[in-house]
Amino acid sequence: MIRFILVAAFLGLFLICSLPILLLEWIIGKFNMDFKNKSSLAIVKWAFRVCLFIAGTKVTVIGEENVPKDEAVLYVGNHRSYFDILLTYVRVPRPCGYIAKKEMFRYPILRRWMQFLHCLFLDRDNIKEGLKTILEGIEKLKSGISICIFPEGTRNKTEEDFLEFKAASLKLADKSGCPIIPMVLNNTDEIFEKHMPRIIPAHVVIEYTKPIYPNQLSKEEKKNLNNMVVTQIKETYYKNKALV
């Protein structure tokens, strides 16, 4: 229980104490957006690393060399834990926004940080607004900002290993021309979700598989793109179960 209290206390203090930093970042962004993107990225990476340290999480990373560092990518991963965001964000090599549920918009300070990090808020119950979010994501990818999405749509709280992957999420890559990086996470729910409200030390495995370039696929392969990504993620997930 002590780890949960410490993580919660740290995040609360960080959000409150970061108010002046938010103002400074906003000012920097008015003059040098590239520097602001890098500084916001570094600040939040530091905060997430502290949380993972407090949680006692051990991480094995495989295939990080598969992530291009000179272009924006679409990360596509499975999702079972709140810690999935922390674990993956500390490893992004360039500015990256996450697709988050619209409910996150209600928290003012957190919302501002998420906006600074180019996160997008998805209304899962409104098709028109959902399409607008996808279009915004495409524009961010074209401008050099990576995007991360969990196509199951929510955290998987069932005994099943996977929920249905929403194929529409891959349009972000298809329409922007960026590579897709399947991102496979094993055992992340062992940190918190399986023991709520306790946080316990756990060993997780993250694997980045080889990039898929939609613009290099045939018309038939593009039709099967969702199955291609899901198959790659599932095969890697089951392979890495033996490592945790």
mmCIF file of C-alpha atoms in Angstrom:
data_model
loop_
_atom_site.group_PDB
_atom_site.id
_atom_site.type_symbol
_atom_site.label_atom_id
_atom_site.label_comp_id
_atom_site.label_asym_id
_atom_site.label_seq_id
_atom_site.Cartn_x
_atom_site.Cartn_y
_atom_site.Cartn_z
ATOM 1 C CA MET A 1 0.000 0.000 0.000
ATOM 2 C CA ILE A 2 2.930 2.318 0.735
ATOM 3 C CA ARG A 3 3.981 2.316 -2.933
ATOM 4 C CA PHE A 4 0.500 3.376 -4.028
ATOM 5 C CA ILE A 5 0.511 6.237 -1.517
ATOM 6 C CA LEU A 6 3.978 7.374 -2.614
ATOM 7 C CA VAL A 7 3.131 7.252 -6.352
ATOM 8 C CA ALA A 8 -0.166 9.091 -5.807
ATOM 9 C CA ALA A 9 1.514 11.695 -3.582
ATOM 10 C CA PHE A 10 4.327 12.256 -6.077
ATOM 11 C CA LEU A 11 1.924 12.690 -9.008
ATOM 12 C CA GLY A 12 -0.242 15.075 -6.994
ATOM 13 C CA LEU A 13 2.766 17.164 -5.960
ATOM 14 C CA PHE A 14 4.144 17.126 -9.485
ATOM 15 C CA LEU A 15 0.907 18.432 -10.968
ATOM 16 C CA ILE A 16 0.581 21.189 -8.363
ATOM 17 C CA CYS A 17 4.241 22.218 -8.424
ATOM 18 C CA SER A 18 4.331 22.149 -12.221
ATOM 19 C CA LEU A 19 1.919 25.069 -12.588
ATOM 20 C CA PRO A 20 4.761 27.617 -13.000
ATOM 21 C CA ILE A 21 6.477 25.207 -15.413
ATOM 22 C CA LEU A 22 3.307 24.998 -17.484
ATOM 23 C CA LEU A 23 3.286 28.774 -17.786
ATOM 24 C CA LEU A 24 6.974 28.786 -18.744
ATOM 25 C CA GLU A 25 6.413 26.036 -21.319
ATOM 26 C CA TRP A 26 3.511 27.996 -22.799
ATOM 27 C CA ILE A 27 5.715 31.077 -23.160
ATOM 28 C CA ILE A 28 8.532 29.022 -24.713
ATOM 29 C CA GLY A 29 6.054 27.569 -27.191
ATOM 30 C CA LYS A 30 5.182 31.041 -28.421
ATOM 31 C CA PHE A 31 8.771 31.550 -29.560
ATOM 32 C CA ASN A 32 10.234 28.099 -30.162
ATOM 33 C CA MET A 33 7.770 25.225 -30.484
ATOM 34 C CA ASP A 34 10.463 22.649 -31.218
ATOM 35 C CA PHE A 35 12.313 23.470 -27.986
ATOM 36 C CA LYS A 36 9.038 23.414 -26.047
ATOM 37 C CA ASN A 37 8.184 19.973 -27.457
ATOM 38 C CA LYS A 38 11.554 18.621 -26.345
ATOM 39 C CA SER A 39 11.459 20.222 -22.897
ATOM 40 C CA SER A 40 7.899 19.054 -22.168
ATOM 41 C CA LEU A 41 8.887 15.563 -23.282
ATOM 42 C CA ALA A 42 11.920 15.541 -20.963
ATOM 43 C CA ILE A 43 9.969 16.830 -17.946
ATOM 44 C CA VAL A 44 7.191 14.258 -18.202
ATOM 45 C CA LYS A 45 9.634 11.440 -18.937
ATOM 46 C CA TRP A 46 11.430 12.330 -15.695
ATOM 47 C CA ALA A 47 8.178 12.290 -13.700
ATOM 48 C CA PHE A 48 7.148 8.915 -15.146
ATOM 49 C CA ARG A 49 10.586 7.426 -14.433
ATOM 50 C CA VAL A 50 10.236 8.484 -10.793
ATOM 51 C CA CYS A 51 6.833 6.760 -10.611
ATOM 52 C CA LEU A 52 8.252 3.551 -12.081
ATOM 53 C CA PHE A 53 11.177 3.692 -9.650
ATOM 54 C CA ILE A 54 8.807 4.064 -6.685
ATOM 55 C CA ALA A 55 6.688 1.200 -8.032
ATOM 56 C CA GLY A 56 9.796 -1.000 -8.191
ATOM 57 C CA THR A 57 9.066 -2.007 -11.766
ATOM 58 C CA LYS A 58 11.684 -4.023 -13.641
ATOM 59 C CA VAL A 59 11.469 -3.675 -17.415
ATOM 60 C CA THR A 60 12.880 -5.873 -20.159
ATOM 61 C CA VAL A 61 12.819 -4.151 -23.555
ATOM 62 C CA ILE A 62 13.171 -6.039 -26.833
ATOM 63 C CA GLY A 63 13.465 -4.617 -30.340
ATOM 64 C CA GLU A 64 13.861 -0.949 -29.451
ATOM 65 C CA GLU A 65 16.157 -0.637 -32.459
ATOM 66 C CA ASN A 66 13.085 -1.218 -34.650
ATOM 67 C CA VAL A 67 11.711 2.229 -33.768
ATOM 68 C CA PRO A 68 12.799 4.854 -36.337
ATOM 69 C CA LYS A 69 14.227 7.937 -34.664
ATOM 70 C CA ASP A 70 14.176 10.223 -37.694
ATOM 71 C CA GLU A 71 10.439 10.139 -38.462
ATOM 72 C CA ALA A 72 7.072 10.057 -36.751
ATOM 73 C CA VAL A 73 5.534 6.631 -36.147
ATOM 74 C CA LEU A 74 2.209 5.189 -35.062
ATOM 75 C CA TYR A 75 2.651 2.992 -31.992
ATOM 76 C CA VAL A 76 -0.072 0.347 -31.733
ATOM 77 C CA GLY A 77 -0.236 -1.725 -28.554
ATOM 78 C CA ASN A 78 -2.290 -3.956 -26.301
ATOM 79 C CA HIS A 79 -3.579 -2.383 -23.099
ATOM 80 C CA ARG A 80 -4.140 -3.842 -19.631
ATOM 81 C CA SER A 81 -2.809 -1.221 -17.212
ATOM 82 C CA TYR A 82 -2.650 2.475 -16.383
ATOM 83 C CA PHE A 83 1.099 1.910 -16.234
ATOM 84 C CA ASP A 84 1.189 1.099 -19.971
ATOM 85 C CA ILE A 85 1.365 4.838 -20.658
ATOM 86 C CA LEU A 86 4.227 5.426 -18.198
ATOM 87 C CA LEU A 87 6.187 2.388 -19.358
ATOM 88 C CA THR A 88 6.003 3.268 -23.029
ATOM 89 C CA TYR A 89 6.236 7.051 -22.810
ATOM 90 C CA VAL A 90 9.629 7.021 -21.087
ATOM 91 C CA ARG A 91 11.002 5.200 -24.156
ATOM 92 C CA VAL A 92 9.754 7.395 -27.007
ATOM 93 C CA PRO A 93 12.723 8.999 -28.823
ATOM 94 C CA ARG A 94 10.762 12.014 -30.096
ATOM 95 C CA PRO A 95 7.593 13.991 -29.224
ATOM 96 C CA CYS A 96 4.631 11.637 -29.061
ATOM 97 C CA GLY A 97 0.954 12.162 -28.325
ATOM 98 C CA TYR A 98 -1.368 9.479 -26.985
ATOM 99 C CA ILE A 99 -4.987 8.944 -27.962
ATOM 100 C CA ALA A 100 -6.883 9.255 -24.670
ATOM 101 C CA LYS A 101 -10.540 8.949 -23.738
ATOM 102 C CA LYS A 102 -12.373 12.279 -23.581
ATOM 103 C CA GLU A 103 -13.038 11.824 -19.840
ATOM 104 C CA MET A 104 -9.409 12.785 -19.186
ATOM 105 C CA PHE A 105 -10.251 16.298 -20.390
ATOM 106 C CA ARG A 106 -12.000 17.051 -17.094
ATOM 107 C CA TYR A 107 -8.726 17.328 -15.113
ATOM 108 C CA PRO A 108 -7.370 20.859 -15.794
ATOM 109 C CA ILE A 109 -3.642 20.549 -14.977
ATOM 110 C CA LEU A 110 -3.339 17.019 -16.351
ATOM 111 C CA ARG A 111 -5.247 18.094 -19.459
ATOM 112 C CA ARG A 112 -2.835 20.963 -20.076
ATOM 113 C CA TRP A 113 0.192 18.690 -19.827
ATOM 114 C CA MET A 114 -1.465 16.212 -22.188
ATOM 115 C CA GLN A 115 -2.154 18.972 -24.678
ATOM 116 C CA PHE A 116 1.465 20.132 -24.459
ATOM 117 C CA LEU A 117 2.463 16.541 -25.261
ATOM 118 C CA HIS A 118 0.127 16.491 -28.304
ATOM 119 C CA CYS A 119 -2.333 14.012 -26.803
ATOM 120 C CA LEU A 120 -5.760 13.802 -28.418
ATOM 121 C CA PHE A 121 -9.057 13.192 -26.645
ATOM 122 C CA LEU A 122 -11.363 10.640 -28.274
ATOM 123 C CA ASP A 123 -15.131 10.615 -27.831
ATOM 124 C CA ARG A 124 -15.897 6.925 -28.308
ATOM 125 C CA ASP A 125 -19.645 7.545 -28.402
ATOM 126 C CA ASN A 126 -19.645 10.239 -31.086
ATOM 127 C CA ILE A 127 -18.651 9.064 -34.573
ATOM 128 C CA LYS A 128 -18.317 12.606 -35.930
ATOM 129 C CA GLU A 129 -16.043 13.722 -33.097
ATOM 130 C CA GLY A 130 -14.105 10.470 -33.336
ATOM 131 C CA LEU A 131 -13.420 11.115 -37.021
ATOM 132 C CA LYS A 132 -12.276 14.637 -36.169
ATOM 133 C CA THR A 133 -9.782 13.205 -33.657
ATOM 134 C CA ILE A 134 -8.439 10.772 -36.272
ATOM 135 C CA LEU A 135 -7.951 13.656 -38.728
ATOM 136 C CA GLU A 136 -6.096 15.671 -36.064
ATOM 137 C CA GLY A 137 -3.878 12.662 -35.437
ATOM 138 C CA ILE A 138 -3.083 12.369 -39.138
ATOM 139 C CA GLU A 139 -2.022 16.012 -39.233
ATOM 140 C CA LYS A 140 0.216 15.556 -36.179
ATOM 141 C CA LEU A 141 1.913 12.547 -37.778
ATOM 142 C CA LYS A 142 2.476 14.520 -40.964
ATOM 143 C CA SER A 143 4.055 17.304 -38.896
ATOM 144 C CA GLY A 144 6.524 14.898 -37.277
ATOM 145 C CA ILE A 145 4.713 14.099 -34.002
ATOM 146 C CA SER A 146 4.412 10.383 -33.249
ATOM 147 C CA ILE A 147 1.085 9.016 -32.018
ATOM 148 C CA CYS A 148 0.407 6.083 -29.702
ATOM 149 C CA ILE A 149 -2.929 4.298 -29.669
ATOM 150 C CA PHE A 150 -4.349 1.279 -27.897
ATOM 151 C CA PRO A 151 -6.908 -0.035 -30.416
ATOM 152 C CA GLU A 152 -8.742 -2.200 -27.865
ATOM 153 C CA GLY A 153 -10.349 1.117 -26.912
ATOM 154 C CA THR A 154 -9.989 0.649 -23.154
ATOM 155 C CA ARG A 155 -8.009 -1.320 -20.616
ATOM 156 C CA ASN A 156 -8.658 -5.033 -20.926
ATOM 157 C CA LYS A 157 -10.081 -6.027 -17.523
ATOM 158 C CA THR A 158 -11.230 -9.501 -18.564
ATOM 159 C CA GLU A 159 -9.489 -12.858 -18.302
ATOM 160 C CA GLU A 160 -9.093 -12.798 -22.083
ATOM 161 C CA ASP A 161 -5.688 -11.745 -23.381
ATOM 162 C CA PHE A 162 -7.153 -9.307 -25.933
ATOM 163 C CA LEU A 163 -10.248 -7.298 -26.680
ATOM 164 C CA GLU A 164 -11.274 -6.565 -30.258
ATOM 165 C CA PHE A 165 -8.878 -4.192 -32.022
ATOM 166 C CA LYS A 166 -10.600 -1.253 -33.739
ATOM 167 C CA ALA A 167 -9.371 -1.272 -37.352
ATOM 168 C CA ALA A 168 -10.181 2.435 -37.871
ATOM 169 C CA SER A 169 -7.226 3.411 -35.676
ATOM 170 C CA LEU A 170 -4.799 2.248 -38.372
ATOM 171 C CA LYS A 171 -6.100 4.905 -40.756
ATOM 172 C CA LEU A 172 -3.746 7.238 -38.881
ATOM 173 C CA ALA A 173 -0.811 5.470 -40.519
ATOM 174 C CA ASP A 174 -2.458 4.719 -43.843
ATOM 175 C CA LYS A 175 -3.437 8.354 -44.462
ATOM 176 C CA SER A 176 -0.255 9.935 -43.089
ATOM 177 C CA GLY A 177 2.207 7.502 -44.681
ATOM 178 C CA CYS A 178 4.023 6.853 -41.401
ATOM 179 C CA PRO A 179 5.247 3.416 -40.274
ATOM 180 C CA ILE A 180 3.296 1.346 -37.760
ATOM 181 C CA ILE A 181 5.241 0.027 -34.764
ATOM 182 C CA PRO A 182 3.401 -2.880 -33.096
ATOM 183 C CA MET A 183 4.129 -2.526 -29.388
ATOM 184 C CA VAL A 184 3.571 -5.581 -27.192
ATOM 185 C CA LEU A 185 3.272 -5.355 -23.411
ATOM 186 C CA ASN A 186 3.348 -8.357 -21.080
ATOM 187 C CA ASN A 187 2.488 -8.480 -17.366
ATOM 188 C CA THR A 188 1.822 -4.749 -16.897
ATOM 189 C CA ASP A 189 -1.389 -5.406 -14.951
ATOM 190 C CA GLU A 190 0.739 -7.209 -12.356
ATOM 191 C CA ILE A 191 1.988 -3.785 -11.193
ATOM 192 C CA PHE A 192 -1.382 -2.470 -10.003
ATOM 193 C CA GLU A 193 -4.610 -3.764 -11.559
ATOM 194 C CA LYS A 194 -4.371 -7.303 -10.180
ATOM 195 C CA HIS A 195 -3.724 -6.024 -6.653
ATOM 196 C CA MET A 196 -5.761 -2.799 -6.354
ATOM 197 C CA PRO A 197 -5.175 -0.616 -4.459
ATOM 198 C CA ARG A 198 -1.668 -1.986 -3.882
ATOM 199 C CA ILE A 199 1.261 -1.364 -6.233
ATOM 200 C CA ILE A 200 3.820 -4.163 -6.133
ATOM 201 C CA PRO A 201 7.208 -4.688 -7.800
ATOM 202 C CA ALA A 202 6.729 -6.552 -11.066
ATOM 203 C CA HIS A 203 8.697 -7.601 -14.106
ATOM 204 C CA VAL A 204 7.220 -6.466 -17.416
ATOM 205 C CA VAL A 205 8.325 -7.071 -20.978
ATOM 206 C CA ILE A 206 7.925 -4.563 -23.807
ATOM 207 C CA GLU A 207 8.724 -5.590 -27.361
ATOM 208 C CA TYR A 208 8.724 -3.344 -30.414
ATOM 209 C CA THR A 209 8.342 -5.499 -33.510
ATOM 210 C CA LYS A 210 9.556 -4.552 -36.966
ATOM 211 C CA PRO A 211 7.801 -1.529 -38.535
ATOM 212 C CA ILE A 212 5.033 -1.984 -41.054
ATOM 213 C CA TYR A 213 4.919 0.592 -43.849
ATOM 214 C CA PRO A 214 1.338 0.804 -45.177
ATOM 215 C CA ASN A 215 2.438 2.699 -48.304
ATOM 216 C CA GLN A 216 4.615 -0.277 -49.260
ATOM 217 C CA LEU A 217 1.762 -2.788 -49.048
ATOM 218 C CA SER A 218 -0.319 -4.037 -51.934
ATOM 219 C CA LYS A 219 -4.007 -3.151 -52.131
ATOM 220 C CA GLU A 220 -4.936 -6.594 -50.837
ATOM 221 C CA GLU A 221 -2.441 -6.379 -47.975
ATOM 222 C CA LYS A 222 -3.836 -2.994 -46.951
ATOM 223 C CA LYS A 223 -7.285 -4.554 -46.661
ATOM 224 C CA ASN A 224 -5.783 -7.081 -44.271
ATOM 225 C CA LEU A 225 -3.669 -4.533 -42.347
ATOM 226 C CA ASN A 226 -5.593 -4.805 -39.070
ATOM 227 C CA ASN A 227 -5.287 -8.596 -39.022
ATOM 228 C CA MET A 228 -1.600 -8.286 -39.855
ATOM 229 C CA VAL A 229 -0.960 -5.998 -36.879
ATOM 230 C CA VAL A 230 -3.151 -7.988 -34.477
ATOM 231 C CA THR A 231 -1.489 -11.271 -35.473
ATOM 232 C CA GLN A 232 1.961 -9.790 -34.933
ATOM 233 C CA ILE A 233 1.001 -8.458 -31.500
ATOM 234 C CA LYS A 234 -0.672 -11.696 -30.395
ATOM 235 C CA GLU A 235 2.183 -13.932 -31.536
ATOM 236 C CA THR A 236 4.715 -11.734 -29.746
ATOM 237 C CA TYR A 237 2.557 -11.546 -26.608
ATOM 238 C CA TYR A 238 2.280 -15.319 -26.276
ATOM 239 C CA LYS A 239 5.988 -15.755 -27.063
ATOM 240 C CA ASN A 240 6.997 -13.326 -24.305
ATOM 241 C CA LYS A 241 4.744 -14.841 -21.636
ATOM 242 C CA ALA A 242 7.596 -17.181 -20.794
ATOM 243 C CA LEU A 243 9.844 -14.202 -19.964
ATOM 244 C CA VAL A 244 7.811 -12.843 -17.020
#
